[in-house]
Amino acid sequence: MRASEVRQKFFDFFKSKEHAIVPSAPMVVKNDPTLMFTNAGMNQFKDIFLGNREPAATRVADAQKCLRVSGKHNDLEEVGHDTYHHTMFEMLGNWSFGDYFKKEAIDWAWEFLTEELKVDKNRLYATVFEGDAGDNVDRDEEAAQCWQQYLPKERILNGNKKDNFWEMGESGPCGPCSEIHIDLRNEEERMKKGGHELVNKDHPEVIEIWNLVFIQYNRKSSGELTALPQKHVDTGMGFERLCRVLQQKSSNYDTDIFLPLIHQIASLTDVKYGASNDGDVAMRVIADHIRTIAFSIADGQLPSNNKAGYVIRRILRRAVRYAYTFLNVRKPFLSGLLSVLIDVMGEAYPELKSQKELIQKVIHEEEESFLKTLATGIALLDKIIVETLKGEYKVVDGKVAFELYDTFGFPLDLTELILSEKGLVVNRREFEKEMEAQKSRARNASAVETGDWVVLRDDKEEEFVGYDYYETEVFITRYRQIKVKNKEQYQLVFNITPFYAESGGQVGDSGVLVSEEEKVEIIDTKKENDLIIHIAKKLPANPEASFKAEVNVEKRRRAASNHTATHLLHKALRTVLGDHVEQKGSLVHPDYLRFDFAHFQKVTADEIRQVEKMVNADIRANIQVEEHREVPLEKAREMGAMALFGEKYGDVVRTIGFGNSVELCGGTHVHATGEIGFFRIISEGSVSAGIRRIEAVTADRAEELVYSQADVLEEIAGLVKSKGELRKSIESLISQNSRLTKDLEGMMQNFLRIEKQSIIDGADNVNSVSVIIRQVKPELGGNLKDLAFQLRNDMDGEMVAVLGSEVKGKPQLAVILSDSLAENGTLNAVELIRSVAQEINGGGGGQPFFASAGGKNPAGLDSALTKAKALIEEKLG
Ligand code: ATP
Ligand code: MG
């Protein structure tokens, strides 16, 4: 059965059990400080489990793109070395939100696997939670009973807390789980050793395929468990593993999900799959990683130097390094896998298709630049190898390995591999120490401690009324203390709020909370798991009072003006540059706006001007906003609404239209474009491969910009005393300046020649040696050395010159001799300079025939020269 059929069968089966089929949420997580990537199907339903959002349907099923490369779930080191862990994989899941529980979940899982897909019953095992005295929780008899209908007792196994008790985090919803494992070994081996001995033992052919989680408790931050009023089911099945079972392969990589990629890698690198173990691992790693990289970019996460972006960059480099070391790849080739990946997955995930060009560009550029550092890193390593081999110990400093890791993106294992070929090892302890130090720096930088919520009122939903009101009467329904970098803050939740929470690029509102007896400042508003959280530096003395919540209107108006301008800019860019322009990020700030978009070359000054004019024309047209708060997603698409691919939207969306610009958007906007007043672009540049960034200002900020530019022009006109045409005045200044410079250069040359001649003429003769002792003018002092060599060149016979000068308050000395004097040792320039430089508090050096020195005491120049004279006369006898 082909993979695409398997996915469809899963949907059809759960549709027949009255489940709503929903799309995968993006793999890249936004608006959740605790998570960078979706790592399980339940992530997008977290707020339902927490009770912050009512589910649209109580039974749901989906296929979710997951990534397990950081945090609690990190399978990176397994990938490629085993054949059933991936970085990115699809998790098939069915969900009950306070609807069915253990019995139906188990019955349906069994029915789907054994009846619908005809998986061999005799190979299946189930695990149930064995219980935990510490938590006062008994063995999950309820689940065990359900399984007993289908499986003999010896194939229902107890599992411990680590494998069979699921928790969302340190606190929050949790409960026992029941896993389904399958034994894929051949008959003979299964006879030799029972599968029950191999479940959960990392055996490559006895693997977990499905996990059924029964959420029935809430863990408080004290550690105590309480029963949840509503019980939920959360299941997750590994899609690639299931396909492997159904296609009867011994590895996920032999299924139709991965094999086309493996073939393409083999053909691009000219290495056969199966030729060597190292090569096979490399091919599996690359086939795996290309999916992660492509899907992340499609979801809007470009490789970068921090957080989620760095995780993606590291994965990409890991793939490049495997190709380099084991497949002998020296040129970028990863982007050549994209077409095959789109053949395999583009149907189910159209975001890959629509962003192909961008994904290709980004991968190619990243790969190209890393291949450059890869070679430099290897060269550096070669040097270290030579040095270390000279020494007594065959150990390379851990700091060096860390630098390679940190600066050149070398994973430690690559460094170790190269070293091992020369019989060297890395001091791992030192490396780990450096790594730990870096990690703890990163941890401290982002440390946020959160306390428990204090619930004052039991209002389930927090209503947002900020589209229509700037102030409302509110109650605080709950609050908690947090510490951000050791500073105390409070997070407040209201029953109703006019405050806009940071999202969609628009910054959160600030404002005040006023009651009869006090006034508390709200410094920011954020969203977390669908809660609107107001951040205050202090807690109101009486949090149970009734408050008036007032938004800072001025800031909000400016943000609204910039947000609407962002939409107009987006439309204008598409008109001027083409439809490939797609939004890749934005920041809507009260003072300015920033817009990132896919485009493959610099936007020219001409194009910028066209875009500005288009936006300003829309502003003058004073187009009224057309807002629809509750449009079904499909209808919005029909209306031509532009949306970021992969954005997580509910089924019902809000659309914002200004003329023919229509976008899915939750932000705040002006009522009519005329309110924006004026729009100006202040910068255009590149952020990364294929992505450009425009920054712009509107309204009074744009006005201020124009005034300040006009002021600068006026000042300049004043400075150059222009009457009328400023450009002409400046042009004439420039040409005058270049004429003067040329004249001056000519005069300098003359001056030099005359000075030089006067120096030569003033030379003394001591025993047929011309002796020059001279302090020269500062204009010549800038290049004493040149002057010294010119003198030596121009004079016949034996000579010695000692020149001194003061340049910008610093004394300098130079000594030069004709060759024969230096060779026969009568005089020595270095000795001379050393002894006279003392007079100017300085030091210097050089060669026997020429030496120079600088010093700190210009007043000593005279005595230095006098001393030189005496010394030379003494030597010349
Ligand atoms: P394992 O012990 O095999 O790592 P897990 O206990 O981490 O699995 P869960 O967190 O319960 O797995 O995830 C649910 C299902 O997702 C698993 O039963 C498995 O089929 C699949 N799965 C988990 N991790 C991966 C992965 N890295 N690659 C592919 N499939 C996975
Ligand atoms: Mg795991």
Tab-separated table of C-alpha atoms in Angstrom, residues 766-767 769 826-827 870-877:
chain	number	residue	atom	x	y	z
A	766	VAL	CA	84.457	64.776	8.734
A	767	ASN	CA	87.399	62.783	7.473
A	769	VAL	CA	82.562	61.490	5.147
A	826	THR	CA	82.932	52.116	11.401
A	827	LEU	CA	79.377	53.035	12.226
A	870	ALA	CA	79.237	63.902	19.084
A	871	LEU	CA	79.054	60.111	18.694
A	872	ILE	CA	79.605	60.225	14.934
A	873	GLU	CA	82.517	62.645	15.156
A	874	GLU	CA	84.117	60.457	17.796
A	875	LYS	CA	83.774	57.318	15.643
A	876	LEU	CA	84.995	58.994	12.475
A	877	GLY	CA	87.883	60.054	14.482
